[in-house]
Amino acid sequence: MIKVNAVFDIGKTNKKFFLFDDDYNEVHREYVNLPLTVDEDGFETEDLEALREWMKNTFDGVLDNQEYDVKTLNFSSYGASLVHLDYKGKALTPLYNYTKDIPDFVTDEFYKRYGDSLTIAAQTASPQSGMLNSGMQLYWLKYTKPEIFSRIKYSLHLPQYLSYLFTGIPVSEYTSIGCHTNLWDYDAEDYHSWVHAEGIDKILPPIVPTSASINTTYKDRKIKIGVGIHDSSSALLPYILSKKKPFLLLSTGTWSIALNPYNSESLSTEDIENNCLNYLRIDGKRVKASRFFMGNEYRLQVEKLTEYYKKDYGYHRNVAFNQDIYLRLIEKPKVYFKFEGISLQRLPKETELEPFDTFEEAYHQLMIELMELQIDTISNAIGNSEIKTIYIDGGFTDNDVFMKLMSHHFSNFKVLSTQSPLGSALGAAMVISDKQVTSKFLKENYRMKKLVPLFFDV
């Protein structure tokens, strides 16, 4: 039998299950897309019962497999989601979707009681975003569904609920508490005063370290079960554990998020206005992050380029960086694109494509304009910290124009692209393991590639 460490990695779309050996090599994986359900207002959301059933069946199937000896189990998942348990340990409500709106009268009353939104945002390192600030869900429940709120014994963040399904023990931990929840006062290193004033701290279980585990017997097997971890913090963990020198991780996808685990400055109101936030590391130290909706904007604009230049969708994937086009475009800098999903005080009122003869030219201009925002977010995240290395992971590592522009604009940094199909699952396995990893770990497991700065032939 192979000794393995099991991890459930629960995303909004893909639900994944991994088995790793003691050297963190993947030995088994399963993927599934589960159907959604709706809440009492007809708003689409995760089907908790379907998720629970799939997880139990999947794990039981592995335990029944004579090939594997499961030693540990842990969980990584998206945040900004709470499961409210009654006194019998049953979920009282659906898992409300974090894109659901909170009525204005609820938030207006909240700010009237506890201070203006910018001040609260800076104290909790949480740009104010409605239900995406999961603490606001508790406030909303208390004042719009008091009969349900009164029956809550514990409210668990989703990663901890997944652990609870297998241990029956309710806990809280730092990475979930700290992910733009509005709950945590970063300077006080405690729940914010509004949380205590509303008595909400009484339904939040005791805080334990993210590295905590529970030795339990499950189906007659002795297994060490972790308490769960927020996926962004989990994705960062392999870098933190294997690298001693400070670095910045640029995670690219729908959002482009610059994560700096070495910046402990308090956020200012200006930081909040620049879409900065904090996450908490597994040890409770802060990670400064700066984000913008790059992947979403990129998709919207590429669809328009495809239509305008009459190209098949997917054509953009093969556009390589062209030095001549780039040098010509930056000779006379100008903004041509009206961004749809990013709110900026910028011209133009409409996108201008007429000046560009080809798809390639317009595409290079789009990437130049997105890169200007990317430079700002990275600079905001770095702040005053001494960082010389930038790792880039996610979907944009395959974008030749983006990567060439990164190597050009950050030529004073060591910039490396990394690729790991394991995402946040690996961090969840590592956080409850005693095994040490060396600085070679990333090189061996993340297909690292150093970017060469551009030298233009002019």
Short mmCIF file of C-alpha atoms in Angstrom, two decimals:
data_model
loop_
_atom_site.label_atom_id
_atom_site.label_comp_id
_atom_site.label_asym_id
_atom_site.label_seq_id
_atom_site.Cartn_x
_atom_site.Cartn_y
_atom_site.Cartn_z
CA MET A 1 0.00 0.00 0.00
CA ILE A 2 1.18 3.53 -0.82
CA LYS A 3 1.07 6.00 2.07
CA VAL A 4 -0.85 9.03 0.80
CA ASN A 5 -2.08 12.46 1.88
CA ALA A 6 -5.57 13.36 0.65
CA VAL A 7 -6.79 16.86 -0.24
CA PHE A 8 -10.16 18.19 -1.37
CA ASP A 9 -9.65 21.40 -3.39
CA ILE A 10 -13.07 23.03 -3.79
CA GLY A 11 -13.37 25.80 -6.37
CA LYS A 12 -16.49 27.65 -7.47
CA THR A 13 -16.53 25.63 -10.70
CA ASN A 14 -14.23 22.62 -10.35
CA LYS A 15 -14.23 20.31 -7.36
CA LYS A 16 -11.00 18.32 -7.16
CA PHE A 17 -9.65 15.51 -5.04
CA PHE A 18 -5.93 14.68 -4.90
CA LEU A 19 -3.73 12.05 -3.34
CA PHE A 20 -0.05 12.94 -2.79
CA ASP A 21 2.77 10.68 -1.65
CA ASP A 22 5.13 11.80 1.12
CA ASP A 23 7.30 13.68 -1.41
CA TYR A 24 4.23 15.61 -2.64
CA ASN A 25 4.08 13.75 -5.93
CA GLU A 26 0.53 13.44 -7.22
CA VAL A 27 -0.57 9.79 -7.37
CA HIS A 28 -4.31 10.20 -7.98
CA ARG A 29 -6.83 12.91 -8.86
CA GLU A 30 -10.56 13.24 -9.46
CA TYR A 31 -12.48 16.21 -10.90
CA VAL A 32 -16.19 16.92 -10.91
CA ASN A 33 -18.55 19.80 -11.74
CA LEU A 34 -21.56 19.67 -9.45
CA PRO A 35 -24.96 21.15 -10.35
CA LEU A 36 -25.91 24.34 -8.53
CA THR A 37 -29.04 24.92 -6.50
CA VAL A 38 -30.88 28.15 -5.59
CA ASP A 39 -31.48 29.92 -2.29
CA GLU A 40 -34.89 31.11 -1.04
CA ASP A 41 -34.70 34.13 -3.38
CA GLY A 42 -33.96 32.01 -6.45
CA PHE A 43 -30.28 33.08 -6.49
CA GLU A 44 -27.89 30.39 -7.78
CA THR A 45 -25.54 28.93 -5.21
CA GLU A 46 -23.46 25.90 -4.22
CA ASP A 47 -25.48 22.78 -3.42
CA LEU A 48 -24.10 21.88 0.01
CA GLU A 49 -25.80 18.50 0.12
CA ALA A 50 -24.47 17.49 -3.31
CA LEU A 51 -20.99 18.62 -2.27
CA ARG A 52 -21.14 16.72 1.01
CA GLU A 53 -22.33 13.56 -0.73
CA TRP A 54 -19.63 13.72 -3.41
CA MET A 55 -16.89 14.28 -0.83
CA LYS A 56 -18.04 11.44 1.42
CA ASN A 57 -18.43 9.00 -1.48
CA THR A 58 -15.08 9.96 -3.00
CA PHE A 59 -13.17 9.63 0.26
CA ASP A 60 -14.90 6.39 1.25
CA GLY A 61 -14.01 4.98 -2.17
CA VAL A 62 -10.32 5.70 -1.62
CA LEU A 63 -10.42 4.17 1.87
CA ASP A 64 -11.91 1.00 0.36
CA ASN A 65 -9.12 0.89 -2.24
CA GLN A 66 -6.42 -1.51 -1.04
CA GLU A 67 -3.82 0.40 -3.06
CA TYR A 68 -3.74 3.43 -0.73
CA ASP A 69 -3.04 3.95 2.96
CA VAL A 70 -4.47 7.41 3.74
CA LYS A 71 -2.51 9.11 6.53
CA THR A 72 -3.80 12.71 6.33
CA LEU A 73 -6.77 14.64 4.92
CA ASN A 74 -7.08 18.40 4.44
CA PHE A 75 -9.22 20.92 2.57
CA SER A 76 -8.67 24.03 0.47
CA SER A 77 -11.55 26.09 -0.85
CA TYR A 78 -12.73 29.50 -1.95
CA GLY A 79 -13.59 31.99 0.77
CA ALA A 80 -16.22 34.66 1.41
CA SER A 81 -18.71 31.89 2.21
CA LEU A 82 -20.21 30.79 5.52
CA VAL A 83 -22.15 27.74 6.67
CA HIS A 84 -24.47 28.42 9.62
CA LEU A 85 -24.99 25.43 11.91
CA ASP A 86 -27.83 24.94 14.36
CA TYR A 87 -27.49 23.32 17.79
CA LYS A 88 -27.73 19.86 16.19
CA GLY A 89 -24.90 20.59 13.75
CA LYS A 90 -27.14 20.92 10.70
CA ALA A 91 -26.88 23.71 8.11
CA LEU A 92 -29.63 26.28 8.70
CA THR A 93 -29.42 28.11 5.36
CA PRO A 94 -28.12 27.62 1.85
CA LEU A 95 -24.48 28.58 1.23
CA TYR A 96 -25.28 32.13 0.13
CA ASN A 97 -23.39 33.11 -3.02
CA TYR A 98 -20.92 35.93 -2.42
CA THR A 99 -22.19 37.71 -5.54
CA LYS A 100 -25.64 38.11 -3.95
CA ASP A 101 -26.54 41.72 -3.14
CA ILE A 102 -27.05 43.03 0.38
CA PRO A 103 -29.85 45.65 0.48
CA ASP A 104 -28.62 49.24 0.76
CA PHE A 105 -30.62 49.89 3.92
CA VAL A 106 -28.61 47.17 5.71
CA THR A 107 -25.19 48.55 4.75
CA ASP A 108 -26.30 52.16 5.30
CA GLU A 109 -27.37 51.32 8.85
CA PHE A 110 -24.10 49.44 9.44
CA TYR A 111 -21.93 52.41 8.44
CA LYS A 112 -24.13 54.79 10.44
CA ARG A 113 -23.40 52.72 13.55
CA TYR A 114 -19.75 51.81 13.05
CA GLY A 115 -18.08 54.42 10.86
CA ASP A 116 -17.63 55.28 7.21
CA SER A 117 -16.89 52.55 4.70
CA LEU A 118 -13.30 53.65 3.95
CA THR A 119 -12.33 53.62 7.63
CA ILE A 120 -13.86 50.17 8.20
CA ALA A 121 -12.20 48.94 5.01
CA ALA A 122 -8.75 50.15 6.08
CA GLN A 123 -9.10 48.69 9.60
CA THR A 124 -10.23 45.28 8.31
CA ALA A 125 -8.11 45.39 5.10
CA SER A 126 -11.31 44.61 3.21
CA PRO A 127 -12.43 46.73 0.24
CA GLN A 128 -16.18 47.09 0.84
CA SER A 129 -17.88 44.60 -1.46
CA GLY A 130 -21.19 43.51 0.09
CA MET A 131 -21.52 39.76 0.55
CA LEU A 132 -17.90 39.29 -0.59
CA ASN A 133 -17.14 40.61 2.91
CA SER A 134 -18.54 37.51 4.61
CA GLY A 135 -18.86 39.22 8.00
CA MET A 136 -21.53 41.42 6.43
CA GLN A 137 -23.54 38.29 5.71
CA LEU A 138 -23.81 37.72 9.47
CA TYR A 139 -24.92 41.32 10.02
CA TRP A 140 -27.45 40.96 7.18
CA LEU A 141 -28.80 37.71 8.65
CA LYS A 142 -29.13 39.22 12.12
CA TYR A 143 -31.29 42.10 10.91
CA THR A 144 -33.21 40.59 8.00
CA LYS A 145 -33.67 36.99 9.19
CA PRO A 146 -33.54 37.27 13.01
CA GLU A 147 -35.44 34.00 13.53
CA ILE A 148 -32.70 32.12 11.65
CA PHE A 149 -29.86 34.08 13.25
CA SER A 150 -31.17 33.24 16.74
CA ARG A 151 -30.83 29.51 15.96
CA ILE A 152 -27.16 29.68 14.91
CA LYS A 153 -24.78 27.83 17.21
CA TYR A 154 -21.71 28.30 14.98
CA SER A 155 -20.94 29.97 11.66
CA LEU A 156 -18.08 28.26 9.84
CA HIS A 157 -16.04 29.51 6.92
CA LEU A 158 -16.34 27.05 4.04
CA PRO A 159 -12.87 25.41 4.41
CA GLN A 160 -13.59 24.76 8.10
CA TYR A 161 -17.06 23.41 7.31
CA LEU A 162 -15.47 20.87 4.95
CA SER A 163 -13.21 19.76 7.80
CA TYR A 164 -16.19 19.69 10.19
CA LEU A 165 -17.94 17.19 7.88
CA PHE A 166 -15.24 14.66 8.74
CA THR A 167 -14.36 15.60 12.34
CA GLY A 168 -17.54 17.08 13.83
CA ILE A 169 -15.33 19.73 15.49
CA PRO A 170 -16.09 23.41 14.69
CA VAL A 171 -13.08 25.74 14.48
CA SER A 172 -11.94 29.02 12.92
CA GLU A 173 -8.46 29.71 11.48
CA TYR A 174 -6.52 32.74 10.29
CA THR A 175 -6.49 32.40 6.49
CA SER A 176 -10.29 32.27 6.29
CA ILE A 177 -10.85 34.98 8.90
CA GLY A 178 -8.46 37.30 7.08
CA CYS A 179 -9.73 37.07 3.50
CA HIS A 180 -11.59 40.40 3.09
CA THR A 181 -14.24 39.37 5.61
CA ASN A 182 -14.70 42.72 7.44
CA LEU A 183 -14.27 40.67 10.63
CA TRP A 184 -10.60 41.10 11.54
CA ASP A 185 -8.96 44.27 12.85
CA TYR A 186 -5.43 43.86 11.53
CA ASP A 187 -3.80 46.37 13.89
CA ALA A 188 -5.61 45.10 16.99
CA GLU A 189 -4.98 41.48 15.90
CA ASP A 190 -8.49 40.62 17.05
CA TYR A 191 -12.03 40.65 15.75
CA HIS A 192 -13.14 44.20 14.96
CA SER A 193 -15.06 46.11 17.64
CA TRP A 194 -18.29 45.91 15.58
CA VAL A 195 -18.09 42.08 15.73
CA HIS A 196 -17.99 42.17 19.54
CA ALA A 197 -20.68 44.88 19.72
CA GLU A 198 -23.09 42.73 17.69
CA GLY A 199 -22.25 39.56 19.65
CA ILE A 200 -21.16 37.88 16.43
CA ASP A 201 -17.90 36.68 18.02
CA LYS A 202 -20.02 34.33 20.14
CA ILE A 203 -21.04 32.27 17.09
CA LEU A 204 -17.53 32.14 15.60
CA PRO A 205 -15.75 29.00 16.85
CA PRO A 206 -12.38 29.10 18.65
CA ILE A 207 -9.41 30.14 16.48
CA VAL A 208 -6.77 27.45 15.95
CA PRO A 209 -3.55 27.55 13.88
CA THR A 210 -4.02 26.67 10.21
CA SER A 211 -1.42 23.96 10.73
CA ALA A 212 -3.57 22.34 13.43
CA SER A 213 -4.88 18.85 12.85
CA ILE A 214 -7.18 16.44 14.60
CA ASN A 215 -6.13 12.83 15.09
CA THR A 216 -9.31 10.87 14.67
CA THR A 217 -10.69 7.50 13.75
CA TYR A 218 -12.75 7.57 10.56
CA LYS A 219 -14.26 4.34 9.20
CA ASP A 220 -11.96 2.40 11.58
CA ARG A 221 -8.86 4.13 10.15
CA LYS A 222 -6.57 6.44 12.13
CA ILE A 223 -6.29 9.63 10.07
CA LYS A 224 -4.86 13.08 10.79
CA ILE A 225 -7.45 15.60 9.54
CA GLY A 226 -6.60 19.27 8.95
CA VAL A 227 -8.81 22.27 9.71
CA GLY A 228 -8.88 23.60 6.13
CA ILE A 229 -7.24 26.60 4.47
CA HIS A 230 -8.35 29.47 2.20
CA ASP A 231 -7.26 28.77 -1.38
CA SER A 232 -5.27 31.99 -1.99
CA SER A 233 -3.21 31.45 1.15
CA SER A 234 -2.78 27.80 0.25
CA ALA A 235 -1.46 28.59 -3.24
CA LEU A 236 1.12 30.91 -1.66
CA LEU A 237 2.32 28.39 0.92
CA PRO A 238 4.69 26.22 -1.21
CA TYR A 239 6.58 29.39 -2.15
CA ILE A 240 6.84 30.57 1.47
CA LEU A 241 7.99 27.17 2.75
CA SER A 242 10.65 26.63 0.09
CA LYS A 243 12.03 30.15 -0.42
CA LYS A 244 14.00 32.08 2.19
CA LYS A 245 14.42 35.37 0.29
CA PRO A 246 11.48 37.80 -0.04
CA PHE A 247 9.40 37.51 -3.21
CA LEU A 248 6.14 38.65 -4.77
CA LEU A 249 3.71 36.16 -6.32
CA LEU A 250 1.62 37.44 -9.21
CA SER A 251 -1.35 35.11 -9.58
CA THR A 252 -3.05 35.67 -12.94
CA GLY A 253 -6.49 34.60 -14.07
CA THR A 254 -9.91 36.23 -13.88
CA TRP A 255 -8.30 38.48 -11.28
CA SER A 256 -4.64 39.45 -11.36
CA ILE A 257 -3.54 39.42 -7.72
CA ALA A 258 -0.09 40.55 -6.58
CA LEU A 259 0.64 38.86 -3.23
CA ASN A 260 3.44 40.11 -0.99
CA PRO A 261 3.99 38.05 2.20
CA TYR A 262 6.76 40.43 3.31
CA ASN A 263 4.84 43.71 3.61
CA SER A 264 3.39 44.21 7.09
CA GLU A 265 2.39 47.87 6.64
CA SER A 266 -1.12 48.83 7.71
CA LEU A 267 -3.38 49.67 4.79
CA SER A 268 -4.21 53.32 4.26
CA THR A 269 -7.48 54.62 2.85
CA GLU A 270 -5.51 55.35 -0.33
CA ASP A 271 -4.51 51.66 -0.48
CA ILE A 272 -8.17 50.69 -0.21
CA GLU A 273 -9.08 53.07 -3.03
CA ASN A 274 -6.35 51.38 -5.09
CA ASN A 275 -8.00 47.97 -4.49
CA CYS A 276 -5.39 46.75 -2.00
CA LEU A 277 -6.32 44.26 0.68
CA ASN A 278 -4.68 41.93 3.19
CA TYR A 279 -4.77 38.20 3.59
CA LEU A 280 -3.52 36.38 6.67
CA ARG A 281 -0.73 33.82 6.48
CA ILE A 282 -1.08 30.56 8.37
CA ASP A 283 0.85 32.13 11.26
CA GLY A 284 -1.46 35.16 11.43
CA LYS A 285 1.02 37.55 9.75
CA ARG A 286 -0.36 39.74 7.01
CA VAL A 287 0.07 39.42 3.27
CA LYS A 288 -0.38 42.65 1.32
CA ALA A 289 -2.28 42.10 -1.91
CA SER A 290 -3.26 44.34 -4.78
CA ARG A 291 -5.65 43.20 -7.47
CA PHE A 292 -7.46 44.19 -10.62
CA PHE A 293 -9.97 42.43 -12.84
CA MET A 294 -7.43 41.77 -15.62
CA GLY A 295 -8.53 38.39 -16.95
CA ASN A 296 -12.16 39.43 -17.11
CA GLU A 297 -11.31 42.67 -18.96
CA TYR A 298 -8.96 40.83 -21.30
CA ARG A 299 -11.72 38.37 -22.25
CA LEU A 300 -14.24 41.14 -22.93
CA GLN A 301 -11.82 43.14 -25.09
CA VAL A 302 -10.51 40.12 -27.03
CA GLU A 303 -14.10 39.22 -27.95
CA LYS A 304 -14.50 42.72 -29.42
CA LEU A 305 -11.20 42.49 -31.32
CA THR A 306 -12.18 39.11 -32.71
CA GLU A 307 -15.47 40.49 -33.99
CA TYR A 308 -13.98 43.72 -35.39
CA TYR A 309 -11.14 42.00 -37.28
CA LYS A 310 -13.30 38.99 -38.25
CA LYS A 311 -11.05 36.38 -36.63
CA ASP A 312 -12.01 33.07 -35.05
CA TYR A 313 -12.11 33.17 -31.25
CA GLY A 314 -8.82 31.67 -30.10
CA TYR A 315 -6.78 33.52 -32.73
CA HIS A 316 -5.30 35.71 -29.98
CA ARG A 317 -3.64 32.73 -28.31
CA ASN A 318 -1.08 32.54 -31.10
CA VAL A 319 -0.15 36.23 -31.21
CA ALA A 320 3.57 36.51 -30.41
CA PHE A 321 5.31 39.62 -29.15
CA ASN A 322 6.40 41.83 -32.06
CA GLN A 323 9.17 44.32 -31.32
CA ASP A 324 8.43 46.56 -34.33
CA ILE A 325 4.74 46.89 -33.44
CA TYR A 326 5.56 47.58 -29.79
CA LEU A 327 8.16 50.27 -30.50
CA ARG A 328 5.85 51.97 -32.98
CA LEU A 329 2.96 52.04 -30.48
CA ILE A 330 4.97 53.46 -27.57
CA GLU A 331 6.42 56.27 -29.71
CA LYS A 332 3.14 58.16 -29.32
CA PRO A 333 1.48 56.87 -26.12
CA LYS A 334 -2.28 57.19 -26.04
CA VAL A 335 -5.25 55.40 -24.44
CA TYR A 336 -7.51 53.71 -27.00
CA PHE A 337 -9.53 51.15 -25.01
CA LYS A 338 -12.63 51.85 -22.93
CA PHE A 339 -12.49 49.22 -20.21
CA GLU A 340 -15.82 47.56 -19.37
CA GLY A 341 -15.18 45.72 -16.09
CA ILE A 342 -12.59 48.02 -14.51
CA SER A 343 -13.80 51.38 -13.26
CA LEU A 344 -11.15 54.00 -13.97
CA GLN A 345 -11.14 57.75 -14.39
CA ARG A 346 -9.76 57.52 -17.91
CA LEU A 347 -10.52 58.31 -21.51
CA PRO A 348 -11.75 57.39 -24.05
CA LYS A 349 -15.52 57.21 -23.83
CA GLU A 350 -15.51 54.55 -26.56
CA THR A 351 -12.87 52.09 -27.78
CA GLU A 352 -11.03 53.32 -30.88
CA LEU A 353 -9.82 50.53 -33.18
CA GLU A 354 -9.66 52.51 -36.44
CA PRO A 355 -5.98 53.51 -35.97
CA PHE A 356 -4.94 49.83 -35.98
CA ASP A 357 -4.67 48.06 -39.34
CA THR A 358 -4.39 44.56 -37.92
CA PHE A 359 -5.60 42.42 -35.04
CA GLU A 360 -1.98 42.08 -33.91
CA GLU A 361 -1.50 45.85 -33.59
CA ALA A 362 -4.72 46.34 -31.61
CA TYR A 363 -3.89 43.34 -29.42
CA HIS A 364 -0.45 44.76 -28.57
CA GLN A 365 -2.09 48.08 -27.65
CA LEU A 366 -4.57 46.29 -25.39
CA MET A 367 -1.74 44.50 -23.59
CA ILE A 368 0.21 47.78 -23.22
CA GLU A 369 -2.81 49.40 -21.53
CA LEU A 370 -3.44 46.41 -19.26
CA MET A 371 0.26 46.32 -18.37
CA GLU A 372 0.07 49.92 -17.12
CA LEU A 373 -2.50 48.78 -14.55
CA GLN A 374 -0.45 45.67 -13.76
CA ILE A 375 2.62 47.79 -13.02
CA ASP A 376 0.57 49.88 -10.57
CA THR A 377 -0.83 46.85 -8.72
CA ILE A 378 2.62 45.27 -8.36
CA SER A 379 4.10 48.56 -7.12
CA ASN A 380 1.26 48.92 -4.59
CA ALA A 381 1.84 45.40 -3.27
CA ILE A 382 5.62 45.79 -3.02
CA GLY A 383 5.40 49.10 -1.14
CA ASN A 384 8.63 49.66 0.80
CA SER A 385 9.60 45.98 1.07
CA GLU A 386 12.91 44.69 -0.26
CA ILE A 387 11.75 42.39 -3.03
CA LYS A 388 13.98 41.31 -5.92
CA THR A 389 12.08 38.26 -7.20
CA ILE A 390 8.66 37.99 -8.86
CA TYR A 391 6.96 34.66 -9.56
CA ILE A 392 4.11 34.63 -12.08
CA ASP A 393 1.59 31.81 -12.18
CA GLY A 394 -1.83 31.22 -13.71
CA GLY A 395 -3.32 31.61 -17.16
CA PHE A 396 -1.27 34.58 -18.39
CA THR A 397 2.01 32.65 -18.21
CA ASP A 398 1.04 31.33 -21.66
CA ASN A 399 0.52 34.85 -23.05
CA ASP A 400 3.72 35.75 -24.91
CA VAL A 401 3.00 39.49 -25.15
CA PHE A 402 2.14 39.77 -21.43
CA MET A 403 5.25 37.87 -20.35
CA LYS A 404 7.57 39.86 -22.62
CA LEU A 405 6.14 43.12 -21.26
CA MET A 406 6.61 41.85 -17.69
CA SER A 407 10.26 41.01 -18.41
CA HIS A 408 10.74 44.47 -19.94
CA HIS A 409 9.09 46.57 -17.24
CA PHE A 410 10.56 44.56 -14.36
CA SER A 411 14.08 44.10 -15.76
CA ASN A 412 15.54 45.05 -12.35
CA PHE A 413 13.84 42.01 -10.82
CA LYS A 414 14.42 38.31 -11.25
CA VAL A 415 11.14 37.31 -12.94
CA LEU A 416 10.15 33.65 -13.24
CA SER A 417 7.09 31.98 -14.67
CA THR A 418 5.83 28.97 -12.74
CA GLN A 419 3.27 26.37 -13.64
CA SER A 420 1.64 23.92 -11.29
CA PRO A 421 -1.58 22.12 -12.17
CA LEU A 422 -2.00 21.37 -8.47
CA GLY A 423 -3.09 24.90 -7.59
CA SER A 424 -3.94 25.33 -3.94
CA ALA A 425 -4.19 21.60 -3.19
CA LEU A 426 -0.47 21.21 -2.61
CA GLY A 427 -0.40 23.91 0.06
CA ALA A 428 -3.24 22.18 1.91
CA ALA A 429 -1.23 18.94 1.99
CA MET A 430 1.95 20.73 3.10
CA VAL A 431 0.40 22.75 5.93
CA ILE A 432 -0.33 19.69 8.10
CA SER A 433 2.83 17.79 7.17
CA ASP A 434 6.03 17.64 9.21
CA LYS A 435 8.14 17.21 6.08
CA GLN A 436 10.56 20.05 5.33
CA VAL A 437 11.00 21.24 1.74
CA THR A 438 14.18 22.67 0.22
CA SER A 439 14.71 25.61 -2.10
CA LYS A 440 14.85 23.12 -5.00
CA PHE A 441 11.22 22.15 -4.46
CA LEU A 442 9.70 24.83 -6.71
CA LYS A 443 12.23 24.22 -9.47
CA GLU A 444 11.47 20.50 -9.45
CA ASN A 445 7.69 20.76 -9.16
CA TYR A 446 6.60 24.06 -10.73
CA ARG A 447 8.26 24.03 -14.18
CA MET A 448 10.06 27.30 -13.47
CA LYS A 449 11.31 29.44 -16.32
CA LYS A 450 13.38 32.59 -15.91
CA LEU A 451 12.30 35.50 -18.10
CA VAL A 452 15.04 37.25 -20.05
CA PRO A 453 14.79 41.06 -20.14
CA LEU A 454 14.12 42.52 -23.59
CA PHE A 455 16.90 44.27 -25.47
CA PHE A 456 15.49 46.13 -28.44
CA ASP A 457 17.25 46.38 -31.80
CA VAL A 458 16.66 50.03 -32.54
#
